Coordinates of C-alpha atoms in Angstrom, one line a residue:
Chain A
M207 CA 0.0 0.0 0.0
R208 CA 3.0 2.3 0.2
K209 CA 2.8 3.2 -3.4
F210 CA -0.9 4.0 -3.1
G211 CA -0.1 6.2 -0.1
L212 CA 2.5 8.0 -2.2
L213 CA -0.1 8.4 -4.9
I214 CA -2.6 10.0 -2.6
A215 CA 0.1 12.3 -1.3
A216 CA 1.1 13.2 -4.8
A217 CA -2.6 13.9 -5.7
L218 CA -2.9 16.2 -2.7
L219 CA 0.1 18.1 -3.7
I220 CA -1.3 18.5 -7.2
A221 CA -4.7 19.6 -6.0
P222 CA -5.1 23.3 -6.1
G223 CA -4.1 25.1 -2.9
S224 CA -6.3 27.2 -0.8
A225 CA -7.0 30.7 -1.9
M226 CA -3.7 32.5 -2.1
A227 CA -3.2 35.6 0.1
H228 CA -2.5 38.8 -1.8
R229 CA -1.0 42.1 -0.7
L230 CA -2.2 45.4 -2.0
I231 CA 0.5 47.5 -3.7
D232 CA -0.3 51.2 -3.3
A233 CA -0.4 53.6 -6.2
N234 CA 2.3 56.3 -6.7
E235 CA 4.8 54.9 -4.3
A236 CA 8.1 53.3 -5.5
V237 CA 8.3 49.7 -4.7
T238 CA 11.2 47.3 -5.3
V239 CA 10.3 44.1 -7.0
A240 CA 11.6 40.5 -7.4
R241 CA 14.2 40.7 -4.6
S242 CA 16.3 43.0 -6.6
D243 CA 17.3 46.6 -7.1
M244 CA 14.7 47.0 -9.7
A245 CA 11.9 49.4 -8.6
V246 CA 8.6 50.5 -10.2
V247 CA 6.1 53.3 -9.4
P248 CA 2.6 52.1 -10.3
Q249 CA -0.1 54.6 -11.0
I250 CA -2.9 52.3 -10.0
E251 CA -3.2 49.8 -7.2
W252 CA -2.1 46.3 -7.9
N253 CA -2.2 43.0 -6.0
R254 CA 1.0 41.2 -5.3
I255 CA 0.5 37.4 -5.1
S256 CA 2.3 36.2 -2.1
Q257 CA 3.5 33.0 -3.5
R258 CA 6.7 33.8 -5.5
P259 CA 6.7 32.2 -9.0
G260 CA 10.5 31.8 -8.7
S261 CA 13.3 32.8 -6.4
N262 CA 14.1 35.9 -8.5
A263 CA 10.5 36.6 -9.5
E264 CA 7.4 38.4 -8.4
R265 CA 3.8 38.3 -9.7
W266 CA 1.3 41.1 -9.7
T267 CA -2.3 41.0 -10.9
L268 CA -5.5 43.1 -11.0
D269 CA -8.3 40.5 -11.4
G270 CA -6.3 37.3 -10.9
E271 CA -3.4 35.9 -12.7
L272 CA -5.5 34.1 -15.3
L273 CA -6.9 37.5 -16.5
N274 CA -3.8 39.7 -16.1
D275 CA -0.5 38.3 -15.1
V276 CA 2.4 40.7 -14.6
L277 CA 5.8 39.0 -13.8
F278 CA 8.9 40.7 -12.6
F279 CA 12.3 39.0 -12.8
G280 CA 15.4 40.6 -11.3
E281 CA 19.0 39.7 -11.1
V282 CA 18.6 36.3 -12.7
A283 CA 22.1 35.0 -12.9
S284 CA 23.7 32.2 -15.0
G285 CA 22.3 28.9 -14.0
D286 CA 19.1 30.4 -12.5
T287 CA 15.6 29.4 -13.8
L288 CA 12.9 32.0 -14.3
F289 CA 10.3 30.0 -12.4
R290 CA 10.2 27.5 -9.5
E291 CA 10.8 24.0 -10.9
V292 CA 7.4 22.3 -11.5
N293 CA 8.9 18.9 -12.0
R294 CA 12.7 18.9 -11.9
R295 CA 13.0 15.3 -12.7
E296 CA 10.8 15.0 -15.8
M297 CA 10.6 18.5 -17.0
P298 CA 13.5 20.7 -15.7
L299 CA 13.3 24.3 -16.7
P300 CA 15.9 25.9 -18.9
Q301 CA 18.6 27.9 -17.2
F302 CA 19.6 31.4 -18.0
A303 CA 23.1 31.9 -19.3
S304 CA 24.9 35.2 -19.0
D305 CA 26.2 35.0 -22.5
M306 CA 22.8 34.8 -24.0
L307 CA 22.0 37.4 -26.7
L308 CA 19.0 39.6 -26.2
V309 CA 17.5 38.1 -29.3
D310 CA 17.8 34.7 -27.7
L311 CA 15.5 35.7 -24.9
P312 CA 12.2 35.0 -26.7
D313 CA 13.1 31.3 -27.1
F314 CA 14.3 31.1 -23.5
V315 CA 11.0 32.7 -22.2
E316 CA 9.0 30.4 -24.5
S317 CA 10.6 27.3 -23.1
S318 CA 10.2 28.5 -19.5
L319 CA 6.5 29.4 -20.0
R320 CA 5.7 26.2 -21.8
I321 CA 7.1 24.1 -19.0
A322 CA 6.2 26.2 -16.0
K323 CA 2.7 27.4 -17.1
G324 CA 1.8 24.5 -19.4
S325 CA 1.3 26.6 -22.5
S326 CA 0.3 24.5 -25.5
T327 CA 1.5 26.8 -28.2
F328 CA 3.7 29.9 -28.3
T329 CA 4.3 32.2 -31.2
T330 CA 6.6 35.2 -31.0
T331 CA 5.0 37.9 -33.1
S332 CA 7.5 40.7 -32.8
V333 CA 11.0 41.4 -31.5
E334 CA 12.2 45.0 -31.2
P335 CA 15.1 46.8 -29.7
T336 CA 14.1 49.0 -26.7
Q337 CA 15.5 50.9 -23.7
F338 CA 14.9 49.3 -20.4
L339 CA 16.3 50.3 -17.0
G340 CA 18.4 52.8 -18.9
Q341 CA 20.1 50.1 -21.0
G342 CA 19.7 48.7 -24.5
G343 CA 17.1 45.9 -24.2
V344 CA 14.6 43.8 -26.1
R345 CA 10.9 44.0 -26.3
F346 CA 8.9 41.1 -27.7
E347 CA 5.3 40.2 -28.0
F348 CA 3.8 36.8 -28.2
E349 CA 0.6 34.8 -28.5
T350 CA 0.1 31.6 -26.4
L351 CA -2.6 29.0 -26.0
G352 CA -2.8 28.0 -22.3
S353 CA -3.6 24.6 -21.0
D354 CA -7.0 26.0 -20.4
D355 CA -7.4 26.4 -24.2
L356 CA -7.6 30.2 -23.9
L357 CA -5.7 32.3 -26.3
R358 CA -3.6 34.9 -24.5
K359 CA -1.3 37.7 -25.7
G360 CA 1.8 38.8 -23.9
I361 CA 4.6 41.4 -23.9
A362 CA 8.0 41.1 -22.4
V363 CA 10.7 43.8 -21.9
A364 CA 14.1 42.6 -20.9
T365 CA 17.7 43.6 -20.6
I366 CA 20.9 41.9 -19.4
I367 CA 23.1 44.0 -17.1
D368 CA 26.5 42.6 -16.0
G369 CA 25.4 39.1 -17.0
E370 CA 22.1 39.3 -15.0
L371 CA 18.7 39.3 -16.6
F372 CA 16.0 41.8 -15.7
M373 CA 12.6 41.4 -17.2
M374 CA 9.0 42.4 -17.0
L375 CA 6.3 40.3 -18.6
Y376 CA 2.6 40.8 -19.1
E377 CA 0.2 38.1 -20.2
A378 CA -3.6 38.4 -20.5
P379 CA -6.4 36.8 -22.6
S380 CA -6.4 38.3 -26.1
L381 CA -10.2 38.7 -25.7
Y382 CA -10.8 42.1 -23.9
F383 CA -8.3 41.8 -21.1
F384 CA -5.0 42.2 -22.9
D385 CA -5.9 45.5 -24.5
R386 CA -7.7 46.7 -21.4
N387 CA -4.6 46.7 -19.2
R388 CA -1.8 47.0 -21.7
A389 CA -1.3 50.7 -20.9
D390 CA -1.1 49.9 -17.2
F391 CA 1.7 47.5 -17.9
E392 CA 3.5 50.0 -20.2
Q393 CA 3.3 52.5 -17.4
L394 CA 5.0 50.0 -15.0
V395 CA 7.7 49.5 -17.6
S396 CA 8.3 53.1 -18.1
S397 CA 8.5 53.7 -14.4
A398 CA 11.0 50.9 -13.8
H399 CA 14.5 52.0 -12.6
L400 CA 17.3 50.5 -10.6
G401 CA 17.0 51.3 -7.0
Chain B
M120 CA 3.9 3.0 -20.1
R121 CA 4.9 5.7 -22.4
W122 CA 2.7 4.1 -24.9
L123 CA -0.3 5.6 -23.2
G124 CA 1.0 8.5 -21.2
M125 CA 3.5 10.3 -19.2
L126 CA 2.6 9.4 -15.7
A127 CA 4.2 6.5 -14.0
G128 CA 1.1 4.4 -13.6
A129 CA 0.1 2.4 -10.6
M130 CA -3.6 2.9 -11.0
S131 CA -5.0 -0.2 -12.5
L132 CA -5.8 -2.4 -9.5
A133 CA -7.9 -4.5 -11.7
V134 CA -6.4 -6.9 -14.2
S135 CA -9.0 -8.4 -16.4
A136 CA -8.2 -11.8 -17.9
I137 CA -8.7 -11.8 -21.6
P138 CA -7.4 -15.1 -22.9
A139 CA -5.0 -14.6 -25.8
G140 CA -6.0 -16.3 -29.0
A141 CA -4.9 -19.8 -29.7
Q142 CA -1.4 -20.1 -31.2
D143 CA -2.5 -21.1 -34.8
N144 CA -4.9 -18.3 -35.4
E145 CA -3.4 -15.6 -33.1
F146 CA -3.4 -12.9 -35.7
V147 CA -6.8 -13.5 -37.2
V148 CA -8.9 -10.4 -37.2
P149 CA -12.4 -11.4 -36.1
P150 CA -15.5 -10.2 -38.0
Y151 CA -16.4 -6.7 -36.9
E152 CA -19.5 -6.7 -34.7
G153 CA -20.6 -3.2 -35.9
V154 CA -21.1 0.0 -34.0
Y155 CA -21.7 -0.9 -30.4
Q156 CA -24.3 0.9 -28.3
P157 CA -24.1 0.9 -24.5
L158 CA -26.4 -1.6 -22.9
D159 CA -26.7 -1.1 -19.1
S160 CA -26.6 1.9 -16.9
D161 CA -22.8 1.6 -16.2
E162 CA -22.1 1.8 -19.9
R163 CA -24.6 4.6 -20.6
G164 CA -23.1 6.7 -17.9
L165 CA -19.6 6.1 -19.3
W166 CA -20.7 7.0 -22.8
G167 CA -22.4 10.2 -21.6
L168 CA -19.1 11.2 -19.9
F169 CA -17.1 10.5 -23.0
D170 CA -19.6 12.3 -25.3
E171 CA -19.4 15.4 -23.1
Q172 CA -15.6 15.3 -23.3
E173 CA -15.7 14.9 -27.0
R174 CA -17.9 18.0 -27.3
K175 CA -15.2 20.0 -25.5
L176 CA -12.4 18.4 -27.5
R177 CA -14.1 19.2 -30.8
D178 CA -14.2 22.9 -29.9
A179 CA -10.7 23.2 -28.5
D180 CA -8.2 25.4 -30.2
V181 CA -5.3 23.1 -29.4
V182 CA -6.8 20.5 -31.9
I183 CA -5.1 20.7 -35.3
R184 CA -7.8 21.2 -38.0
D185 CA -5.6 21.2 -41.1
P186 CA -7.7 19.0 -43.5
A187 CA -4.8 17.5 -45.3
L188 CA -3.1 16.3 -42.1
N189 CA -6.4 15.0 -40.7
D190 CA -7.2 13.1 -44.0
Y191 CA -3.7 11.6 -43.9
V192 CA -4.1 10.3 -40.3
R193 CA -7.6 9.1 -40.9
G194 CA -6.4 7.4 -44.1
V195 CA -3.7 5.5 -42.2
L196 CA -6.2 4.4 -39.6
C197 CA -8.7 3.3 -42.1
R198 CA -6.1 1.4 -44.1
T199 CA -5.0 -0.3 -40.9
V200 CA -8.3 -1.4 -39.5
G201 CA -10.4 -1.4 -42.6
E202 CA -13.2 1.0 -43.7
E203 CA -15.9 -0.7 -41.8
R204 CA -14.2 -0.4 -38.4
C205 CA -12.9 3.0 -39.3
G206 CA -16.4 4.3 -39.5
A207 CA -16.8 4.0 -35.7
V208 CA -14.0 6.5 -35.0
R209 CA -13.6 10.2 -34.9
T210 CA -9.9 11.2 -35.0
Y211 CA -8.6 14.4 -33.3
I212 CA -5.0 15.5 -33.6
V213 CA -4.0 17.3 -30.4
R214 CA -1.0 19.6 -30.5
T215 CA 1.2 18.2 -27.8
P216 CA 4.8 17.2 -28.0
A217 CA 4.5 13.7 -26.5
F218 CA 4.3 10.2 -27.8
N219 CA 0.7 9.2 -27.3
A220 CA -2.5 8.1 -28.9
S221 CA -5.6 7.0 -27.0
M222 CA -9.1 5.9 -27.7
A223 CA -12.2 6.4 -25.6
P224 CA -14.9 3.7 -25.5
N225 CA -17.3 5.9 -27.4
G226 CA -14.9 6.0 -30.4
T227 CA -13.0 9.3 -29.8
M228 CA -9.4 8.8 -30.9
R229 CA -6.9 11.4 -29.8
I230 CA -3.5 11.4 -31.6
Y231 CA -0.9 13.7 -30.1
S232 CA 1.3 15.6 -32.6
G233 CA 4.3 14.2 -30.8
L234 CA 3.3 10.7 -32.2
L235 CA 3.1 12.0 -35.8
L236 CA 6.6 13.5 -35.4
R237 CA 8.1 10.4 -33.8
A238 CA 6.6 7.9 -36.3
R239 CA 9.1 7.5 -39.1
S240 CA 6.7 5.8 -41.5
E241 CA 3.1 5.0 -42.2
A242 CA 3.7 1.5 -40.8
E243 CA 5.0 2.8 -37.5
L244 CA 2.0 5.1 -37.2
A245 CA -0.4 2.3 -38.2
S246 CA 1.1 0.0 -35.5
V247 CA 0.2 2.5 -32.7
L248 CA -3.2 3.4 -34.1
G249 CA -4.0 -0.3 -34.6
H250 CA -3.0 -1.1 -31.0
E251 CA -5.3 1.6 -29.6
F252 CA -8.1 0.5 -31.9
A253 CA -7.7 -3.0 -30.6
H254 CA -8.3 -1.8 -27.1
F255 CA -11.4 -0.1 -28.4
E256 CA -12.7 -3.2 -30.3
M257 CA -12.1 -5.4 -27.3
R258 CA -13.8 -2.8 -25.0
H259 CA -11.0 -2.8 -22.6
G260 CA -11.9 0.6 -21.3
L261 CA -15.2 -0.7 -20.1
H262 CA -13.7 -3.6 -18.3
G263 CA -11.4 -1.3 -16.5
Y264 CA -14.2 1.0 -15.6
R265 CA -16.4 -1.8 -14.2
N266 CA -13.6 -3.0 -12.1
S267 CA -12.6 0.4 -10.8
R268 CA -16.1 1.2 -9.9
T269 CA -16.1 -1.5 -7.4
S270 CA -13.0 -0.3 -5.7
G271 CA -14.1 3.0 -4.3
D272 CA -13.3 6.3 -6.0
I273 CA -10.3 5.2 -8.0
L274 CA -11.7 6.9 -11.1
A275 CA -11.7 10.2 -9.3
W276 CA -8.0 9.8 -8.5
V277 CA -7.3 8.9 -12.1
S278 CA -9.0 12.1 -13.1
V279 CA -6.9 14.2 -10.7
L280 CA -3.7 12.6 -11.8
G281 CA -4.6 12.5 -15.4
A282 CA -5.3 16.2 -15.4
A283 CA -2.0 16.9 -13.7
A284 CA -0.1 14.9 -16.4
A285 CA -1.9 16.6 -19.2
N286 CA -1.1 19.9 -17.7
W287 CA 2.6 19.4 -18.1
G288 CA 3.1 20.0 -14.5
G289 CA 2.2 23.7 -14.8
S290 CA -0.6 24.8 -12.5
S291 CA -0.6 28.4 -13.4
Y292 CA -3.6 28.2 -15.6
G293 CA -5.7 27.1 -12.7
N294 CA -7.8 24.1 -12.1
N295 CA -9.3 23.1 -15.4
S296 CA -9.2 19.4 -14.9
D297 CA -12.5 18.7 -16.7
L298 CA -11.3 20.6 -19.8
Q299 CA -7.9 19.1 -19.7
I300 CA -9.2 15.6 -19.6
A301 CA -11.5 16.4 -22.4
I302 CA -8.6 17.6 -24.5
Y303 CA -5.8 15.3 -23.6
G304 CA -7.9 12.3 -22.7
D305 CA -8.3 10.3 -19.6
L306 CA -5.2 8.2 -19.0
M307 CA -6.9 4.9 -19.5
R308 CA -5.1 2.1 -17.7
Y309 CA -5.2 -1.3 -19.2
G310 CA -4.2 -4.6 -17.5
R311 CA -1.1 -6.5 -18.6
N312 CA -3.3 -9.2 -20.3
Q313 CA -5.3 -6.5 -22.0
E314 CA -2.1 -5.0 -23.4
R315 CA -1.0 -8.4 -24.7
A316 CA -4.4 -9.1 -26.3
A317 CA -4.3 -5.6 -27.9
D318 CA -0.8 -6.3 -29.3
A319 CA -2.0 -9.5 -30.9
L320 CA -5.1 -8.0 -32.5
G321 CA -3.1 -4.9 -33.5
F322 CA -0.6 -7.2 -35.4
G323 CA -3.6 -8.9 -36.9
Y324 CA -4.7 -5.5 -38.5
L325 CA -1.1 -4.8 -39.6
A326 CA -0.9 -8.2 -41.3
K327 CA -4.3 -7.9 -43.0
A328 CA -3.5 -4.4 -44.3
G329 CA 0.0 -5.5 -45.5
F330 CA 2.1 -3.2 -43.3
R331 CA 5.5 -4.3 -42.2
A332 CA 4.8 -5.8 -38.7
G333 CA 8.3 -5.1 -37.4
A334 CA 7.5 -1.4 -37.4
A335 CA 5.6 -1.9 -34.1
A336 CA 8.8 -3.1 -32.4
D337 CA 10.8 -0.4 -34.0
I338 CA 8.8 2.5 -32.7
W339 CA 8.5 1.0 -29.3
R340 CA 12.3 0.5 -29.0
A341 CA 12.8 4.0 -30.2
Q342 CA 10.7 5.3 -27.3
M343 CA 12.8 3.3 -24.9
D344 CA 16.0 4.7 -26.5
E345 CA 14.7 8.2 -26.4
A346 CA 13.9 7.9 -22.7
D347 CA 17.4 6.5 -22.2
H348 CA 18.9 9.4 -23.9
T349 CA 16.8 11.9 -21.9
N350 CA 17.9 10.1 -18.7
A351 CA 21.6 9.9 -19.6
D352 CA 21.7 13.5 -20.5
R353 CA 20.2 14.4 -17.2
G354 CA 22.6 12.1 -15.3
R355 CA 20.0 9.5 -14.4
R356 CA 20.0 5.8 -14.9
S357 CA 17.9 4.0 -17.5
R358 CA 14.6 2.6 -16.4
R359 CA 14.0 0.2 -19.2
Y360 CA 15.2 -2.8 -17.1
D361 CA 13.1 -2.0 -14.1
G362 CA 11.3 -5.0 -12.6
V363 CA 7.6 -5.5 -12.5
A364 CA 6.1 -3.5 -9.8
F365 CA 3.1 -4.9 -8.0
F366 CA 0.8 -2.2 -9.2
S367 CA 2.3 -1.9 -12.6
S368 CA -0.3 -2.3 -15.3
H369 CA 1.8 -2.4 -18.4
P370 CA 4.5 -5.1 -19.0
T371 CA 7.9 -3.6 -18.4
D372 CA 9.3 -1.7 -21.4
L373 CA 11.9 -4.3 -22.2
E374 CA 9.5 -7.2 -21.9
R375 CA 7.1 -5.3 -24.2
A376 CA 9.8 -4.7 -26.8
D377 CA 10.8 -8.4 -26.7
T378 CA 7.2 -9.5 -27.0
L379 CA 6.6 -7.1 -29.9
S380 CA 9.7 -8.4 -31.7
A381 CA 8.7 -12.0 -31.2
L382 CA 5.2 -11.4 -32.3
A383 CA 6.3 -9.4 -35.3
N384 CA 8.5 -12.3 -36.4
R385 CA 5.4 -14.6 -36.5
V386 CA 3.1 -12.2 -38.3
P387 CA 2.6 -13.4 -41.8
G388 CA 3.4 -11.2 -44.9
G389 CA 3.3 -7.4 -45.2
H390 CA 6.1 -5.2 -46.4
Y391 CA 4.5 -1.8 -46.9
E392 CA 6.5 0.8 -45.0
G393 CA 5.3 4.2 -46.4
L394 CA 8.4 6.1 -45.4
N395 CA 8.2 8.9 -48.0
Q396 CA 4.4 9.1 -47.8
H397 CA 4.7 9.8 -44.1
R398 CA 7.4 12.4 -44.6
L399 CA 5.4 14.2 -47.2
A400 CA 2.2 14.2 -45.2
I401 CA 3.8 15.8 -42.1
A402 CA 6.2 18.1 -44.0
P403 CA 4.0 21.2 -43.7
W404 CA 3.9 20.7 -39.9
I405 CA 7.3 19.2 -39.0
G406 CA 8.9 22.6 -38.4
E407 CA 6.2 23.5 -35.9
F408 CA 6.3 20.1 -34.2
L409 CA 10.0 20.2 -33.9
K410 CA 9.8 23.7 -32.4
D411 CA 7.4 22.3 -29.8
E412 CA 9.9 19.6 -28.9
L413 CA 12.8 22.1 -28.7
A414 CA 10.9 24.1 -26.0
L415 CA 10.8 21.0 -23.8
N416 CA 14.4 21.6 -22.7
D417 CA 15.2 17.9 -23.2
F418 CA 18.5 17.9 -25.1
G419 CA 19.3 14.2 -24.9
G420 CA 15.9 13.0 -25.9
T421 CA 15.3 15.5 -28.7
D422 CA 18.8 15.0 -30.2
Y423 CA 18.1 11.3 -30.3
L424 CA 14.7 11.9 -31.9
I425 CA 16.1 14.1 -34.6
G426 CA 18.9 11.7 -35.2
R427 CA 16.4 8.8 -35.7
L428 CA 14.3 10.9 -38.0
I429 CA 17.3 11.9 -40.1
G430 CA 18.4 8.3 -40.4
D431 CA 20.3 8.1 -43.7
E432 CA 18.4 10.9 -45.3
P433 CA 18.9 14.3 -43.7
T434 CA 16.4 17.0 -44.5
A435 CA 16.8 20.8 -44.2
D436 CA 14.0 20.9 -41.6
L437 CA 15.6 18.4 -39.4
L438 CA 19.1 19.9 -39.7
Y439 CA 17.6 23.3 -38.9
A440 CA 15.9 21.9 -35.8
R441 CA 19.1 20.3 -34.7
G442 CA 20.9 23.6 -35.1
G443 CA 18.3 25.2 -32.9
L444 CA 18.7 22.5 -30.3
Y445 CA 22.5 22.9 -30.1
R446 CA 22.3 26.7 -30.2
G447 CA 19.7 26.6 -27.4
R448 CA 22.0 24.6 -25.1
G449 CA 24.7 27.0 -26.0
H450 CA 27.9 25.4 -24.8
P451 CA 30.9 26.7 -26.8
R452 CA 31.1 23.4 -28.7
D453 CA 27.4 23.4 -29.3
L454 CA 27.6 26.7 -31.0
V455 CA 30.2 25.5 -33.4
N456 CA 28.1 22.4 -34.2
A457 CA 25.0 24.5 -34.5
A458 CA 26.6 26.7 -37.2
Q459 CA 27.6 23.6 -39.1
F460 CA 24.0 22.1 -38.9
Y461 CA 22.6 25.4 -40.3
R462 CA 25.2 25.4 -43.1
E463 CA 24.2 21.8 -44.0
A464 CA 20.5 22.8 -43.9
L465 CA 21.2 25.6 -46.4
D466 CA 23.1 23.2 -48.6
L467 CA 20.0 21.1 -48.9
D468 CA 17.5 23.9 -49.1
P469 CA 18.9 27.4 -49.9
D470 CA 15.4 28.8 -49.4
L471 CA 15.4 28.0 -45.7
H472 CA 16.1 31.6 -44.8
D473 CA 15.8 31.1 -41.1
A474 CA 18.9 29.0 -41.2
W475 CA 20.9 32.2 -42.0
R476 CA 19.5 33.8 -38.9
G477 CA 20.4 30.7 -36.7
M478 CA 23.9 30.5 -38.2
G479 CA 24.5 34.2 -37.6
L480 CA 23.3 34.1 -34.0
A481 CA 25.3 30.9 -33.2
L482 CA 28.5 32.5 -34.7
L483 CA 27.9 35.8 -32.9
R484 CA 27.5 34.0 -29.6
S485 CA 30.7 32.1 -30.1
G486 CA 32.5 35.3 -30.7
E487 CA 32.8 35.1 -34.5
F488 CA 31.5 38.6 -35.0
A489 CA 32.5 39.2 -38.6
Q490 CA 31.2 35.9 -39.9
G491 CA 28.1 36.1 -37.7
S492 CA 27.3 39.6 -39.0
D493 CA 27.7 38.4 -42.6
A494 CA 25.2 35.6 -42.0
L495 CA 22.7 38.0 -40.4
R496 CA 23.1 40.4 -43.3
T497 CA 22.3 37.7 -45.7
Y498 CA 19.3 36.8 -43.7
L499 CA 18.1 40.4 -43.6
E500 CA 18.5 40.6 -47.4
V501 CA 16.4 37.6 -48.0
A502 CA 13.9 38.2 -45.2
P503 CA 13.7 42.0 -44.7
E504 CA 10.3 41.7 -43.1
A505 CA 11.4 39.2 -40.4
N506 CA 9.7 39.9 -37.1
D507 CA 13.0 40.6 -35.4
A508 CA 14.7 42.4 -38.2
A509 CA 15.0 45.7 -36.3
M510 CA 16.7 43.8 -33.4
L511 CA 19.1 42.0 -35.7
R512 CA 20.0 45.3 -37.6
M513 CA 20.9 46.9 -34.3
M514 CA 23.1 43.9 -33.4
I515 CA 25.1 44.1 -36.5
K516 CA 25.2 47.9 -36.2
E517 CA 23.5 48.7 -39.5

């Protein structure tokens, strides 16, 4: 029966946890994110989800992460993963490498999202140079089909400073939600600075 | 176990005894009994459940609707089991990079795109589809359901675990277990004897349709080899020689491979392989399917898979994917190899413009700035509208 016991334990682990506690992020106050020197000044109130998606990551939302998911990644060093491992044995996440090119980041993010969030498809629709945190960076947009069979759009803005990755990522259903809060995300991006 | 799913299975407490056919007529395909309708309340309930799942599956965006690809897959199934049996099946191609096909008792067949990619020929695809159809024809799903019903809420546990497996471990999209089971299929567990019976009947279809029977053993061994390569690359031991666990429903992988080989040797006739037909049929999709595999971060397994598909006949698509795989891992030696794979891909197909981009980026990352910039310049000349053109122009300071 030991195996069966393990099975039940596994099933309990997989079962959705209780409602996650959130913390309100006040508007118009600088707040550091993702355990790093990166700070943003939101113009509207956001909710920070208390469970960190990764050790160098932080997740904000307005209506719940399924409807608008803002992820911050700060000081991700060589060998780090973007997200917490979901199944290290069978599906280990890709690791960041400090010699990655900015233009390699969409593929790295695709692989991370597919494994960590269970995306079924992922298409990068544009990749542009940009300024982020006062540095040359990359901005890319994508479309992804989640494991809930809902089409979402996303934007990521990233740069690599001294071999460490800084990134902000926004993902929301392409129907209504993506466009509704796109400007709020862009405002967060433009307010981002190193602390 | 990989034949049916990704989750190590210990679910099937019930092993139904289906006697294997007698030795002299072991591969005879019995007359088809026609479309089956549920008889008692157990079956009607089960049918209702699977009908509901099929409705959701039919509307899911992750199902590939390309008519040509669907016609091809259906054609292989119909050729394998015959037009009469084929009429009882609706086939759905689900875009998921895993080796799997399954069939629900109501006639819903799910074929994962990862199976289409891994099959090297029509015969290999036919052997998997035939095996799954054999489970359906012998109504193994129903036997399992009846037995599990008597042992508490096992089915509920299967649902929970099945959803988790289908979800690729990610839980970020919330609790959609109903939808996920509808799309990816319940992980039906069959007993060891049921697997053996389905193997025998599956070979019966192959023999009758004239497919090369050895293909079944080939694709099964390839799955074991792929898993070995994944494990070796991740520094783990192979599991193919693992013993029979008490709860294990499938025969061990090695036993299965040996059984398939032995059976294949006894199956009469049949030489049709359909290598080129399969390649042609999946050609419009192979780039996408390979991209899905690359995102899995499984260097060992994917490298083996690409190597097996290449065989003696490299194609530009496969070389391009291999370049992407090596460039993605990004060790200094990988970048050198990647540039070479892209070069070979361009030799085979000069119109595969993306290979210039891959080569340029691989060279840039390995410090070959001049050569890398040249390759990217060539790329930008042939693909000025590329979605990352502005980024690349900035990188080469144009």
